[in-house]
Amino acid sequence: MEEKYGGDVLAGPGGGGGGGLGPVDVPSARLTKYIVLLCFTKFLKAVGLFESYDLLKAVHIVQFIFILKLGTAFFMVLFQKPFSSGKTITKHQIIGSLKIPGRKEFKDKKLNDPRKLVRN
């Protein structure tokens, strides 16, 4: 009778070494592509650190961070393409979002006059 629980997990089903845990075979061409990509990104990171060190000698830190964030936002817009998908915003919605909140209430209650704000 075969045991339902226990036994050697690494041996696999049937007691042989055919299944179970172990190294996975990966094609060498696919692995080489990722290693080259990893080396290229490491090289770009080193160049970026070197250039940023030289740039920080000439530019204030706030300006440097602004330029850095602007550059990363530009690349994120290129990769994510947020303007080409989803619903478009209507002109009425744009104008409504630009209006100052609470302005209508002041006009309705005639609170623009400073004498009306003073209590007796």
CSV table of C-alpha atoms in Angstrom, one decimal:
chain,number,residue,atom,x,y,z
A,1,MET,CA,0.0,0.0,0.0
A,2,GLU,CA,1.4,3.4,-1.0
A,3,GLU,CA,1.7,6.1,1.6
A,4,LYS,CA,-0.6,9.0,1.0
A,5,TYR,CA,1.4,11.5,3.2
A,6,GLY,CA,5.1,11.7,4.0
A,7,GLY,CA,7.9,10.1,2.1
A,8,ASP,CA,10.7,11.8,0.2
A,9,VAL,CA,9.4,15.0,-1.5
A,10,LEU,CA,12.4,15.4,-3.8
A,11,ALA,CA,12.0,11.8,-5.1
A,12,GLY,CA,8.8,12.7,-7.1
A,13,PRO,CA,5.9,10.5,-7.9
A,14,GLY,CA,6.6,6.8,-8.1
A,15,GLY,CA,9.7,7.0,-6.0
A,16,GLY,CA,12.0,7.9,-8.9
A,17,GLY,CA,13.9,11.1,-9.4
A,18,GLY,CA,11.9,12.2,-12.5
A,19,GLY,CA,9.6,14.8,-11.1
A,20,GLY,CA,9.7,17.2,-8.2
A,21,LEU,CA,12.1,20.0,-7.3
A,22,GLY,CA,15.3,20.8,-9.0
A,23,PRO,CA,17.0,23.2,-11.4
A,24,VAL,CA,15.1,24.4,-14.4
A,25,ASP,CA,16.5,24.2,-17.9
A,26,VAL,CA,16.6,27.6,-19.7
A,27,PRO,CA,17.8,28.1,-23.2
A,28,SER,CA,21.2,29.8,-23.3
A,29,ALA,CA,20.3,32.3,-26.0
A,30,ARG,CA,17.4,33.6,-24.0
A,31,LEU,CA,19.5,33.8,-20.8
A,32,THR,CA,22.3,35.6,-22.8
A,33,LYS,CA,19.9,38.3,-24.0
A,34,TYR,CA,18.9,39.1,-20.4
A,35,ILE,CA,22.5,39.1,-19.2
A,36,VAL,CA,23.4,41.6,-22.0
A,37,LEU,CA,20.4,43.7,-21.1
A,38,LEU,CA,21.4,43.7,-17.4
A,39,CYS,CA,25.0,44.8,-18.2
A,40,PHE,CA,23.7,47.5,-20.5
A,41,THR,CA,21.4,48.9,-17.8
A,42,LYS,CA,24.2,48.8,-15.2
A,43,PHE,CA,26.4,50.7,-17.6
A,44,LEU,CA,23.7,53.3,-18.1
A,45,LYS,CA,23.2,53.7,-14.4
A,46,ALA,CA,26.9,54.2,-13.9
A,47,VAL,CA,27.0,56.9,-16.6
A,48,GLY,CA,23.9,58.5,-15.1
A,49,LEU,CA,25.5,58.7,-11.6
A,50,PHE,CA,28.7,60.1,-13.0
A,51,GLU,CA,26.9,62.8,-15.1
A,52,SER,CA,24.6,63.7,-12.2
A,53,TYR,CA,27.6,64.2,-9.9
A,54,ASP,CA,29.1,66.7,-12.4
A,55,LEU,CA,25.7,68.4,-12.9
A,56,LEU,CA,25.1,68.8,-9.2
A,57,LYS,CA,28.3,70.9,-9.0
A,58,ALA,CA,26.8,73.5,-11.4
A,59,VAL,CA,23.0,73.3,-10.6
A,60,HIS,CA,21.1,73.7,-7.4
A,61,ILE,CA,19.6,70.5,-5.9
A,62,VAL,CA,16.0,71.7,-6.4
A,63,GLN,CA,16.5,72.5,-10.1
A,64,PHE,CA,18.3,69.1,-10.5
A,65,ILE,CA,15.3,67.2,-8.9
A,66,PHE,CA,12.9,69.2,-11.1
A,67,ILE,CA,14.8,68.3,-14.3
A,68,LEU,CA,15.1,64.7,-13.2
A,69,LYS,CA,11.3,64.4,-12.5
A,70,LEU,CA,10.5,66.1,-15.7
A,71,GLY,CA,12.6,63.7,-17.7
A,72,THR,CA,11.2,60.6,-16.0
A,73,ALA,CA,7.6,62.0,-16.5
A,74,PHE,CA,8.4,62.5,-20.2
A,75,PHE,CA,9.5,58.8,-20.6
A,76,MET,CA,6.5,57.6,-18.6
A,77,VAL,CA,4.2,59.4,-20.9
A,78,LEU,CA,5.9,57.8,-23.9
A,79,PHE,CA,5.6,54.3,-22.5
A,80,GLN,CA,2.2,54.5,-21.0
A,81,LYS,CA,0.5,56.6,-23.7
A,82,PRO,CA,-2.2,58.0,-21.3
A,83,PHE,CA,-3.7,60.3,-24.0
A,84,SER,CA,-4.5,57.6,-26.5
A,85,SER,CA,-6.8,55.5,-24.3
A,86,GLY,CA,-10.0,56.1,-22.2
A,87,LYS,CA,-12.7,58.6,-22.5
A,88,THR,CA,-12.0,62.1,-23.6
A,89,ILE,CA,-12.8,65.0,-21.3
A,90,THR,CA,-15.4,67.4,-22.6
A,91,LYS,CA,-14.9,71.2,-22.8
A,92,HIS,CA,-17.6,71.7,-20.1
A,93,GLN,CA,-15.7,69.3,-17.7
A,94,ILE,CA,-12.4,71.2,-18.3
A,95,ILE,CA,-14.0,74.6,-17.6
A,96,GLY,CA,-15.8,73.1,-14.5
A,97,SER,CA,-12.5,71.8,-13.1
A,98,LEU,CA,-10.8,75.2,-13.6
A,99,LYS,CA,-13.4,77.3,-11.8
A,100,ILE,CA,-12.7,78.5,-8.3
A,101,PRO,CA,-14.8,76.5,-5.8
A,102,GLY,CA,-17.1,78.6,-3.6
A,103,ARG,CA,-17.2,81.6,-5.9
A,104,LYS,CA,-20.8,81.1,-6.8
A,105,GLU,CA,-21.9,81.0,-3.1
A,106,PHE,CA,-20.2,84.4,-2.5
A,107,LYS,CA,-22.1,85.9,-5.4
A,108,ASP,CA,-25.4,84.5,-4.3
A,109,LYS,CA,-25.2,85.7,-0.7
A,110,LYS,CA,-23.8,89.1,-1.7
A,111,LEU,CA,-20.8,88.6,0.6
A,112,ASN,CA,-18.4,90.6,-1.6
A,113,ASP,CA,-19.3,93.7,0.4
A,114,PRO,CA,-17.1,93.8,3.5
A,115,ARG,CA,-19.8,95.7,5.5
A,116,LYS,CA,-22.0,92.6,5.3
A,117,LEU,CA,-19.4,90.5,7.0
A,118,VAL,CA,-19.3,92.6,10.1
A,119,ARG,CA,-21.7,91.5,12.8
A,120,ASN,CA,-23.4,94.1,15.1
